[in-house]
């Protein structure tokens, strides 16, 4: 009889911890989905349920399902079923914030090769600035021939020739939509997402690489080159970066800017061995037209590190918009004193100790070529105000032990961080990334 009782108890325990187990009430899930809906709509919503989370994995899965439901309700245009390499279905996404009414972004979405167990690597390609239909056609042909299978490709056409920039606000919202749908699809490896482009697409991909570095395994602008004020190289500590430009590509100083990016990344890699992986090349004898084939095979060998022990974030304005967070930081109150300043966050993690440097930077143009600012001098000042949230994961920290946070050499926080539903939900809404649904968080005052 005693053996039967023990067996029954074991069976009940297995059932309770199986896939049917739940740790979040149905009513709370509705609240979570409502919060996600407001967040997706750009509303300033708050989620204040600080219930302690005991089963982190189960809570994460349930919150992710709430996120899926909210995204399915919000994004009427989903990521389509991809076609094979040879097919040419044209699909469209509406651009809701575009200055032109009813602007749409046409795109192709294709797969090459058999799907890997972990999902396809995803490449986002941005074309050059000629007539958009012919540039798009050329882009499709190039992407089809690149030797990077198995892979998935999102190949868009610029929505408007009047706003021929890949990093402006409407396009930023489109890329964020692509990221959240790709990460929900089940077909894409969230740690193998890459972006690249040619000429105007090279400028855009370099800017976007620095802006969205925490989502990317790698980026590969070609025949481009941006002033580094527009694309801070420091943000690329954990993102593989390829930049290939013709040695004689003098237009807009592309060759000089490529040279400058290479030297800057060389210095950063020297300071931080093992980080800032890059391959910056000036192709001998070539002008604006180069061989585009080497970029994606080089990028494809790299995988994202979603929880780095070191990163640097220069929080900069890209076409009037700032990111709200980066890796595991959320900005609640800015440290900037004016729009001329940017705030830089440098994080080092050693065991359960976080060393964070927060400073503001101002740029001064040191060199121009054809009236284009090319080189800059930067002056830094320690930040003395602001508030941030640092999200914590058991993949980086021992959450059963105290966490210490030292900001600008000052002890800013020490204690145990409690896993809460609030942290899981808010980090999911902020990053929409299955690798960055964080169970715990601490708020830090910058003084």
Tab-separated table of C-alpha atoms in Angstrom:
chain	number	residue	atom	x	y	z
A	1	UNK	CA	0.000	0.000	0.000
A	2	UNK	CA	2.799	2.383	0.923
A	3	UNK	CA	4.457	1.746	-2.469
A	4	UNK	CA	1.245	2.738	-4.283
A	5	UNK	CA	1.028	5.976	-2.315
A	6	UNK	CA	4.635	6.866	-3.161
A	7	UNK	CA	4.006	6.056	-6.833
A	8	UNK	CA	0.916	8.262	-6.840
A	9	UNK	CA	2.840	11.131	-5.291
A	10	UNK	CA	5.627	10.769	-7.838
A	11	UNK	CA	3.102	10.712	-10.687
A	12	UNK	CA	1.470	13.857	-9.347
A	13	UNK	CA	4.849	15.584	-9.127
A	14	UNK	CA	5.788	14.633	-12.688
A	15	UNK	CA	2.408	15.862	-13.938
A	16	UNK	CA	2.772	19.141	-12.046
A	17	UNK	CA	6.197	19.859	-13.549
A	18	UNK	CA	5.322	18.708	-17.067
A	19	UNK	CA	4.196	20.748	-20.036
A	20	UNK	CA	0.697	21.212	-18.603
A	21	UNK	CA	2.020	22.939	-15.483
A	22	UNK	CA	1.398	26.668	-15.209
A	23	UNK	CA	2.779	29.304	-12.880
A	24	UNK	CA	0.857	32.354	-14.163
A	25	UNK	CA	-2.904	32.731	-13.679
A	26	UNK	CA	-5.147	33.191	-16.708
A	27	UNK	CA	-6.253	36.597	-15.457
A	28	UNK	CA	-2.617	37.678	-15.104
A	29	UNK	CA	-1.852	36.451	-18.613
A	30	UNK	CA	-4.600	38.719	-19.919
A	31	UNK	CA	-2.976	41.626	-18.079
A	32	UNK	CA	0.384	40.711	-19.589
A	33	UNK	CA	-1.028	40.569	-23.108
A	34	UNK	CA	-2.756	43.933	-22.587
A	35	UNK	CA	0.548	45.437	-21.450
A	36	UNK	CA	2.319	43.967	-24.487
A	37	UNK	CA	-0.354	45.403	-26.777
A	38	UNK	CA	0.165	48.898	-25.362
A	39	UNK	CA	3.932	48.521	-25.619
A	40	UNK	CA	3.715	47.445	-29.261
A	41	UNK	CA	1.493	50.448	-29.947
A	42	UNK	CA	4.122	52.790	-28.544
A	43	UNK	CA	2.153	53.695	-25.424
A	44	UNK	CA	3.945	54.513	-22.168
A	45	UNK	CA	2.587	51.520	-20.258
A	46	UNK	CA	3.796	49.991	-16.989
A	47	UNK	CA	3.567	46.481	-15.612
A	48	UNK	CA	3.689	46.523	-11.831
A	49	UNK	CA	3.122	42.890	-10.859
A	50	UNK	CA	6.191	42.108	-8.748
A	51	UNK	CA	5.175	38.553	-7.905
A	52	UNK	CA	8.212	36.415	-7.178
A	53	UNK	CA	9.082	33.868	-9.861
A	54	UNK	CA	10.211	30.484	-8.567
A	55	UNK	CA	10.295	28.489	-11.797
A	56	UNK	CA	12.190	30.829	-14.133
A	57	UNK	CA	12.077	28.552	-17.184
A	58	UNK	CA	8.335	27.962	-16.934
A	59	UNK	CA	7.524	31.630	-16.324
A	60	UNK	CA	9.692	32.624	-19.304
A	61	UNK	CA	7.885	30.163	-21.582
A	62	UNK	CA	4.468	31.383	-20.480
A	63	UNK	CA	5.353	35.056	-20.883
A	64	UNK	CA	6.801	34.319	-24.324
A	65	UNK	CA	3.482	32.749	-25.336
A	66	UNK	CA	1.683	35.883	-24.114
A	67	UNK	CA	4.083	37.891	-26.265
A	68	UNK	CA	3.321	35.686	-29.258
A	69	UNK	CA	-0.419	36.252	-28.801
A	70	UNK	CA	0.060	40.013	-28.512
A	71	UNK	CA	2.267	40.197	-31.614
A	72	UNK	CA	-0.174	38.086	-33.628
A	73	UNK	CA	-2.937	40.524	-32.686
A	74	UNK	CA	-0.801	43.606	-33.413
A	75	UNK	CA	1.062	42.670	-36.601
A	76	UNK	CA	-1.605	42.093	-39.207
A	77	UNK	CA	1.151	41.433	-41.768
A	78	UNK	CA	3.094	38.430	-40.535
A	79	UNK	CA	6.384	37.083	-41.806
A	80	UNK	CA	5.299	34.902	-44.735
A	81	UNK	CA	6.175	31.334	-45.533
A	82	UNK	CA	9.480	31.720	-47.368
A	83	UNK	CA	9.795	30.689	-50.991
A	84	UNK	CA	12.635	28.648	-52.399
A	85	UNK	CA	15.609	30.325	-54.003
A	86	UNK	CA	14.278	30.267	-57.551
A	87	UNK	CA	10.822	31.727	-56.935
A	88	UNK	CA	9.937	35.409	-57.080
A	89	UNK	CA	6.858	36.088	-54.942
A	90	UNK	CA	6.611	39.791	-54.152
A	91	UNK	CA	5.189	40.620	-50.733
A	92	UNK	CA	4.442	43.953	-49.058
A	93	UNK	CA	4.530	45.551	-45.635
A	94	UNK	CA	2.658	48.768	-44.967
A	95	UNK	CA	4.806	51.591	-43.549
A	96	UNK	CA	2.536	53.150	-40.899
A	97	UNK	CA	4.786	56.084	-39.935
A	98	UNK	CA	6.052	56.959	-43.404
A	99	UNK	CA	5.713	60.613	-44.517
A	100	UNK	CA	4.149	59.430	-47.764
A	101	UNK	CA	0.564	58.167	-47.322
A	102	UNK	CA	0.049	54.463	-48.060
A	103	UNK	CA	3.784	53.828	-48.469
A	104	UNK	CA	4.605	50.127	-48.756
A	105	UNK	CA	7.833	48.167	-48.581
A	106	UNK	CA	7.958	45.408	-51.219
A	107	UNK	CA	10.209	42.479	-50.388
A	108	UNK	CA	11.235	38.952	-51.271
A	109	UNK	CA	11.654	36.364	-48.537
A	110	UNK	CA	13.565	33.257	-49.571
A	111	UNK	CA	15.262	30.191	-48.144
A	112	UNK	CA	18.399	28.542	-49.496
A	113	UNK	CA	19.192	24.949	-48.536
A	114	UNK	CA	17.759	22.682	-45.862
A	115	UNK	CA	16.747	24.157	-42.514
A	116	UNK	CA	19.358	23.498	-39.782
A	117	UNK	CA	18.155	22.075	-36.470
A	118	UNK	CA	18.748	25.431	-34.760
A	119	UNK	CA	16.991	27.376	-37.521
A	120	UNK	CA	18.150	29.323	-40.557
A	121	UNK	CA	20.649	32.160	-40.384
A	122	UNK	CA	18.789	35.300	-41.520
A	123	UNK	CA	20.363	37.893	-43.830
A	124	UNK	CA	18.804	41.325	-44.345
A	125	UNK	CA	20.071	42.878	-47.588
A	126	UNK	CA	19.836	46.604	-48.469
A	127	UNK	CA	20.297	47.721	-52.074
A	128	UNK	CA	21.979	50.796	-53.543
A	129	UNK	CA	20.505	54.161	-54.472
A	130	UNK	CA	19.840	53.873	-58.189
A	131	UNK	CA	16.311	53.407	-59.608
A	132	UNK	CA	14.760	51.286	-56.891
A	133	UNK	CA	13.227	48.594	-59.119
A	134	UNK	CA	16.456	47.816	-60.962
A	135	UNK	CA	18.514	47.998	-57.745
A	136	UNK	CA	16.109	45.576	-56.086
A	137	UNK	CA	16.291	43.207	-59.060
A	138	UNK	CA	20.093	43.262	-58.925
A	139	UNK	CA	19.962	42.627	-55.197
A	140	UNK	CA	17.790	39.553	-55.635
A	141	UNK	CA	20.169	38.088	-58.207
A	142	UNK	CA	23.183	38.736	-55.996
A	143	UNK	CA	21.595	37.302	-52.856
A	144	UNK	CA	20.529	34.195	-54.767
A	145	UNK	CA	24.103	33.470	-55.854
A	146	UNK	CA	25.978	34.134	-52.594
A	147	UNK	CA	27.565	30.955	-51.214
A	148	UNK	CA	26.023	30.993	-47.718
A	149	UNK	CA	23.399	28.231	-47.749
A	150	UNK	CA	21.631	27.182	-45.638
A	151	UNK	CA	20.247	30.682	-45.149
A	152	UNK	CA	17.121	32.802	-45.186
A	153	UNK	CA	16.979	36.196	-46.892
A	154	UNK	CA	14.794	39.256	-46.411
A	155	UNK	CA	15.343	41.391	-49.515
A	156	UNK	CA	13.398	44.672	-49.361
A	157	UNK	CA	12.922	47.452	-51.870
A	158	UNK	CA	13.236	50.999	-50.526
A	159	UNK	CA	9.651	52.230	-49.921
A	160	UNK	CA	10.262	55.649	-51.509
A	161	UNK	CA	12.956	57.240	-53.635
A	162	UNK	CA	12.186	60.545	-51.891
A	163	UNK	CA	13.341	59.089	-48.566
A	164	UNK	CA	16.217	56.970	-49.863
A	165	UNK	CA	17.791	56.063	-46.532
A	166	UNK	CA	17.756	52.636	-44.910
A	167	UNK	CA	18.189	53.873	-41.320
A	168	UNK	CA	15.427	56.508	-41.059
A	169	UNK	CA	12.658	56.057	-38.493
A	170	UNK	CA	10.068	54.284	-40.705
A	171	UNK	CA	12.689	51.756	-41.765
A	172	UNK	CA	13.860	51.303	-38.165
A	173	UNK	CA	10.320	50.243	-37.231
A	174	UNK	CA	10.268	47.828	-40.165
A	175	UNK	CA	13.540	46.205	-39.037
A	176	UNK	CA	12.227	45.855	-35.486
A	177	UNK	CA	9.110	44.215	-36.889
A	178	UNK	CA	11.328	41.844	-38.883
A	179	UNK	CA	13.345	40.988	-35.767
A	180	UNK	CA	10.340	40.234	-33.561
A	181	UNK	CA	8.568	38.179	-36.247
A	182	UNK	CA	11.734	36.268	-37.134
A	183	UNK	CA	12.380	35.447	-33.488
A	184	UNK	CA	8.830	34.158	-33.106
A	185	UNK	CA	8.767	32.206	-36.352
A	186	UNK	CA	10.532	29.037	-35.226
A	187	UNK	CA	12.413	29.045	-38.541
A	188	UNK	CA	15.186	31.541	-37.707
A	189	UNK	CA	18.153	31.116	-35.376
A	190	UNK	CA	17.939	34.180	-33.099
A	191	UNK	CA	21.719	34.114	-32.632
A	192	UNK	CA	22.505	34.170	-36.348
A	193	UNK	CA	21.015	37.355	-37.756
A	194	UNK	CA	23.092	39.486	-40.125
A	195	UNK	CA	22.592	42.645	-42.151
A	196	UNK	CA	24.554	43.954	-45.096
A	197	UNK	CA	24.208	46.162	-48.143
A	198	UNK	CA	25.884	47.881	-51.065
A	199	UNK	CA	26.551	51.614	-51.557
A	200	UNK	CA	23.511	53.359	-50.000
A	201	UNK	CA	22.777	49.984	-48.437
A	202	UNK	CA	26.354	49.998	-47.165
A	203	UNK	CA	25.818	53.296	-45.379
A	204	UNK	CA	22.550	52.055	-43.929
A	205	UNK	CA	23.912	48.706	-42.805
A	206	UNK	CA	26.891	50.352	-41.075
A	207	UNK	CA	24.611	52.709	-39.145
A	208	UNK	CA	22.158	49.961	-38.289
A	209	UNK	CA	24.972	47.614	-37.221
A	210	UNK	CA	26.031	50.012	-34.470
A	211	UNK	CA	22.451	50.902	-33.515
A	212	UNK	CA	21.217	47.273	-33.273
A	213	UNK	CA	24.501	45.520	-32.444
A	214	UNK	CA	22.940	43.591	-29.542
A	215	UNK	CA	20.667	41.688	-31.965
A	216	UNK	CA	23.298	40.861	-34.574
A	217	UNK	CA	25.852	38.145	-35.114
A	218	UNK	CA	27.453	40.252	-37.833
A	219	UNK	CA	27.139	43.066	-40.359
A	220	UNK	CA	28.770	43.643	-43.745
A	221	UNK	CA	28.517	47.019	-45.509
A	222	UNK	CA	30.134	47.136	-48.959
A	223	UNK	CA	31.205	50.028	-51.187
A	224	UNK	CA	30.248	52.303	-48.329
A	225	UNK	CA	31.833	53.934	-45.347
A	226	UNK	CA	30.179	56.187	-42.791
A	227	UNK	CA	31.662	58.896	-40.560
A	228	UNK	CA	32.045	57.128	-37.227
A	229	UNK	CA	29.930	59.751	-35.479
A	230	UNK	CA	27.013	58.159	-37.381
A	231	UNK	CA	27.999	54.607	-36.462
A	232	UNK	CA	30.171	54.376	-33.328
A	233	UNK	CA	32.573	51.474	-33.723
A	234	UNK	CA	32.716	50.948	-29.946
A	235	UNK	CA	29.228	49.402	-30.027
A	236	UNK	CA	30.535	46.465	-32.100
A	237	UNK	CA	32.432	44.682	-29.302
A	238	UNK	CA	30.448	41.463	-29.801
A	239	UNK	CA	29.340	41.865	-33.434
A	240	UNK	CA	31.494	40.605	-36.307
A	241	UNK	CA	31.981	43.416	-38.805
A	242	UNK	CA	33.066	43.309	-42.438
A	243	UNK	CA	33.575	46.452	-44.542
A	244	UNK	CA	34.850	46.160	-48.126
A	245	UNK	CA	35.372	49.230	-50.319
A	246	UNK	CA	37.368	49.943	-53.469
A	247	UNK	CA	40.744	51.568	-52.928
A	248	UNK	CA	39.786	54.191	-55.549
A	249	UNK	CA	36.217	54.708	-54.368
A	250	UNK	CA	36.658	58.427	-53.777
A	251	UNK	CA	32.973	59.369	-53.901
A	252	UNK	CA	31.848	61.011	-50.632
A	253	UNK	CA	35.157	59.916	-49.116
A	254	UNK	CA	34.076	56.270	-48.958
A	255	UNK	CA	37.633	54.914	-49.134
A	256	UNK	CA	38.868	57.292	-46.410
A	257	UNK	CA	35.971	56.436	-44.117
A	258	UNK	CA	36.581	52.722	-44.659
A	259	UNK	CA	40.268	53.197	-43.808
A	260	UNK	CA	39.313	55.135	-40.668
A	261	UNK	CA	36.854	52.436	-39.548
A	262	UNK	CA	39.526	49.774	-39.989
A	263	UNK	CA	42.121	51.642	-37.951
A	264	UNK	CA	39.592	52.389	-35.205
A	265	UNK	CA	38.522	48.748	-34.973
A	266	UNK	CA	42.182	47.639	-34.947
A	267	UNK	CA	42.739	49.853	-31.886
A	268	UNK	CA	39.614	48.581	-30.137
A	269	UNK	CA	40.569	44.966	-30.815
A	270	UNK	CA	44.031	45.629	-29.372
A	271	UNK	CA	42.471	47.069	-26.207
A	272	UNK	CA	39.987	44.195	-25.906
A	273	UNK	CA	41.568	40.958	-27.204
A	274	UNK	CA	38.987	38.478	-28.446
A	275	UNK	CA	36.404	41.177	-29.112
A	276	UNK	CA	35.806	43.540	-32.050
A	277	UNK	CA	36.227	40.833	-34.687
A	278	UNK	CA	36.437	42.607	-38.017
A	279	UNK	CA	37.641	42.388	-41.586
A	280	UNK	CA	37.978	45.832	-43.167
A	281	UNK	CA	39.467	45.898	-46.666
A	282	UNK	CA	40.327	48.502	-49.294
A	283	UNK	CA	40.259	46.475	-52.527
A	284	UNK	CA	43.369	47.306	-54.618
A	285	UNK	CA	42.691	49.048	-57.929
A	286	UNK	CA	38.904	49.021	-57.518
A	287	UNK	CA	36.467	51.916	-57.524
A	288	UNK	CA	32.812	51.779	-56.543
A	289	UNK	CA	32.275	48.337	-58.104
A	290	UNK	CA	33.855	45.412	-56.230
A	291	UNK	CA	33.400	41.666	-55.811
A	292	UNK	CA	30.461	41.280	-53.413
A	293	UNK	CA	30.721	37.520	-52.906
A	294	UNK	CA	33.146	37.242	-49.934
A	295	UNK	CA	30.990	39.101	-47.370
A	296	UNK	CA	28.209	36.714	-46.381
A	297	UNK	CA	30.358	33.536	-46.165
A	298	UNK	CA	32.690	35.422	-43.792
A	299	UNK	CA	29.808	36.705	-41.667
A	300	UNK	CA	28.103	33.308	-41.527
A	301	UNK	CA	30.897	31.777	-39.424
A	302	UNK	CA	29.958	34.019	-36.450
A	303	UNK	CA	27.242	33.541	-33.853
A	304	UNK	CA	25.833	36.210	-31.565
A	305	UNK	CA	26.785	36.403	-27.904
A	306	UNK	CA	23.486	37.544	-26.330
A	307	UNK	CA	24.934	37.768	-22.796
A	308	UNK	CA	28.423	39.246	-23.079
A	309	UNK	CA	30.599	39.916	-20.051
A	310	UNK	CA	31.791	43.126	-21.732
A	311	UNK	CA	30.031	45.664	-23.909
A	312	UNK	CA	30.148	49.347	-24.731
A	313	UNK	CA	27.076	51.326	-25.717
A	314	UNK	CA	27.227	54.834	-27.063
A	315	UNK	CA	23.556	55.759	-26.931
A	316	UNK	CA	23.146	57.936	-29.996
A	317	UNK	CA	20.289	59.562	-31.845
A	318	UNK	CA	19.652	58.036	-35.282
A	319	UNK	CA	17.349	60.221	-37.333
A	320	UNK	CA	15.702	61.604	-34.200
A	321	UNK	CA	15.287	58.307	-32.352
A	322	UNK	CA	17.151	56.677	-29.464
A	323	UNK	CA	17.114	53.033	-28.451
A	324	UNK	CA	15.480	52.458	-25.049
A	325	UNK	CA	17.966	49.769	-24.118
A	326	UNK	CA	20.995	47.734	-25.203
A	327	UNK	CA	22.037	44.196	-24.207
A	328	UNK	CA	20.820	44.196	-20.572
A	329	UNK	CA	20.459	47.936	-19.890
A	330	UNK	CA	17.272	49.998	-20.020
A	331	UNK	CA	17.428	53.792	-19.805
A	332	UNK	CA	14.755	55.175	-17.478
A	333	UNK	CA	16.130	58.710	-17.152
A	334	UNK	CA	18.836	59.989	-19.473
A	335	UNK	CA	22.209	61.201	-18.211
A	336	UNK	CA	22.557	63.672	-21.090
A	337	UNK	CA	22.543	67.365	-20.257
A	338	UNK	CA	21.724	68.455	-23.813
A	339	UNK	CA	21.021	67.090	-27.281
A	340	UNK	CA	24.665	67.751	-28.134
A	341	UNK	CA	25.743	65.048	-25.695
A	342	UNK	CA	25.555	61.276	-25.880
A	343	UNK	CA	25.766	58.902	-22.941
A	344	UNK	CA	28.235	56.013	-23.060
A	345	UNK	CA	27.808	52.896	-20.921
A	346	UNK	CA	30.748	50.499	-20.547
A	347	UNK	CA	29.982	47.297	-18.656
A	348	UNK	CA	32.419	44.682	-17.355
A	349	UNK	CA	31.030	41.638	-15.535
A	350	UNK	CA	33.298	39.560	-13.304
A	351	UNK	CA	31.409	36.844	-11.471
A	352	UNK	CA	28.614	38.538	-9.536
A	353	UNK	CA	30.222	41.979	-9.746
A	354	UNK	CA	29.173	44.528	-12.378
A	355	UNK	CA	31.605	47.345	-13.113
A	356	UNK	CA	29.825	50.097	-15.015
A	357	UNK	CA	31.290	53.323	-16.339
A	358	UNK	CA	28.777	55.984	-17.386
A	359	UNK	CA	29.987	59.144	-19.090
A	360	UNK	CA	28.734	61.764	-21.515
A	361	UNK	CA	30.552	62.538	-24.756
A	362	UNK	CA	30.603	65.520	-27.095
A	363	UNK	CA	31.966	65.424	-30.651
A	364	UNK	CA	33.986	68.111	-32.389
A	365	UNK	CA	34.767	67.856	-36.103
A	366	UNK	CA	38.528	67.599	-36.643
A	367	UNK	CA	38.645	66.991	-40.400
A	368	UNK	CA	36.303	67.468	-43.357
A	369	UNK	CA	36.560	66.295	-46.954
A	370	UNK	CA	34.289	68.000	-49.493
A	371	UNK	CA	32.372	69.533	-46.580
A	372	UNK	CA	31.688	66.083	-45.107
A	373	UNK	CA	32.839	65.654	-41.480
A	374	UNK	CA	35.275	62.734	-41.477
A	375	UNK	CA	37.309	62.754	-38.266
A	376	UNK	CA	36.273	63.804	-34.790
A	377	UNK	CA	37.697	64.666	-31.414
A	378	UNK	CA	35.651	63.460	-28.465
A	379	UNK	CA	35.546	64.950	-24.988
A	380	UNK	CA	34.181	62.891	-22.094
A	381	UNK	CA	32.712	63.871	-18.747
A	382	UNK	CA	31.550	61.547	-15.971
A	383	UNK	CA	27.758	61.361	-15.827
A	384	UNK	CA	26.287	62.651	-12.589
A	385	UNK	CA	22.583	62.023	-13.110
A	386	UNK	CA	20.206	59.513	-14.659
A	387	UNK	CA	18.540	56.211	-13.849
A	388	UNK	CA	18.895	52.834	-15.537
A	389	UNK	CA	17.674	49.283	-15.056
A	390	UNK	CA	20.183	46.453	-15.276
A	391	UNK	CA	18.499	43.159	-16.166
A	392	UNK	CA	20.009	39.963	-14.770
A	393	UNK	CA	20.023	36.379	-15.986
A	394	UNK	CA	21.086	33.121	-14.395
A	395	UNK	CA	23.117	32.555	-17.564
A	396	UNK	CA	25.527	35.256	-16.366
A	397	UNK	CA	25.034	35.493	-12.593
A	398	UNK	CA	24.451	33.270	-9.592
A	399	UNK	CA	21.094	34.723	-8.582
A	400	UNK	CA	21.187	32.856	-5.266
A	401	UNK	CA	24.041	35.108	-4.144
A	402	UNK	CA	24.388	38.893	-3.758
A	403	UNK	CA	25.042	41.049	-6.822
A	404	UNK	CA	27.393	44.032	-6.545
A	405	UNK	CA	27.148	47.033	-8.883
A	406	UNK	CA	29.965	49.582	-8.987
A	407	UNK	CA	29.232	52.702	-11.079
A	408	UNK	CA	32.074	55.089	-11.888
A	409	UNK	CA	34.054	53.593	-9.000
A	410	UNK	CA	31.215	54.017	-6.482
A	411	UNK	CA	29.294	51.198	-4.822
A	412	UNK	CA	25.820	51.740	-6.251
A	413	UNK	CA	24.065	48.519	-5.201
A	414	UNK	CA	24.696	45.291	-3.322
A	415	UNK	CA	22.215	42.585	-2.451
A	416	UNK	CA	20.263	39.659	-3.764
A	417	UNK	CA	18.102	40.246	-6.814
A	418	UNK	CA	14.695	38.596	-6.624
A	419	UNK	CA	13.317	37.043	-9.827
A	420	UNK	CA	9.958	38.712	-10.502
A	421	UNK	CA	7.217	38.555	-13.086
A	422	UNK	CA	7.690	42.297	-13.656
A	423	UNK	CA	11.259	41.765	-14.860
A	424	UNK	CA	10.329	38.866	-17.149
A	425	UNK	CA	7.472	40.800	-18.747
A	426	UNK	CA	9.211	44.164	-19.093
A	427	UNK	CA	12.396	42.715	-20.588
A	428	UNK	CA	10.344	40.699	-23.066
A	429	UNK	CA	8.518	43.849	-24.206
A	430	UNK	CA	11.744	45.858	-24.395
A	431	UNK	CA	13.943	43.425	-26.324
A	432	UNK	CA	11.400	40.975	-27.896
A	433	UNK	CA	14.232	38.469	-27.921
A	434	UNK	CA	13.947	34.869	-26.645
A	435	UNK	CA	17.552	35.074	-25.413
A	436	UNK	CA	16.861	38.220	-23.375
A	437	UNK	CA	13.778	37.540	-21.314
A	438	UNK	CA	15.384	38.406	-17.984
A	439	UNK	CA	14.104	37.042	-14.665
A	440	UNK	CA	15.553	39.752	-12.397
A	441	UNK	CA	16.416	43.445	-12.498
A	442	UNK	CA	17.834	46.211	-10.359
A	443	UNK	CA	17.375	49.970	-10.741
A	444	UNK	CA	20.498	52.104	-10.466
A	445	UNK	CA	20.785	55.829	-9.829
A	446	UNK	CA	23.659	57.526	-11.608
A	447	UNK	CA	25.229	60.068	-9.245
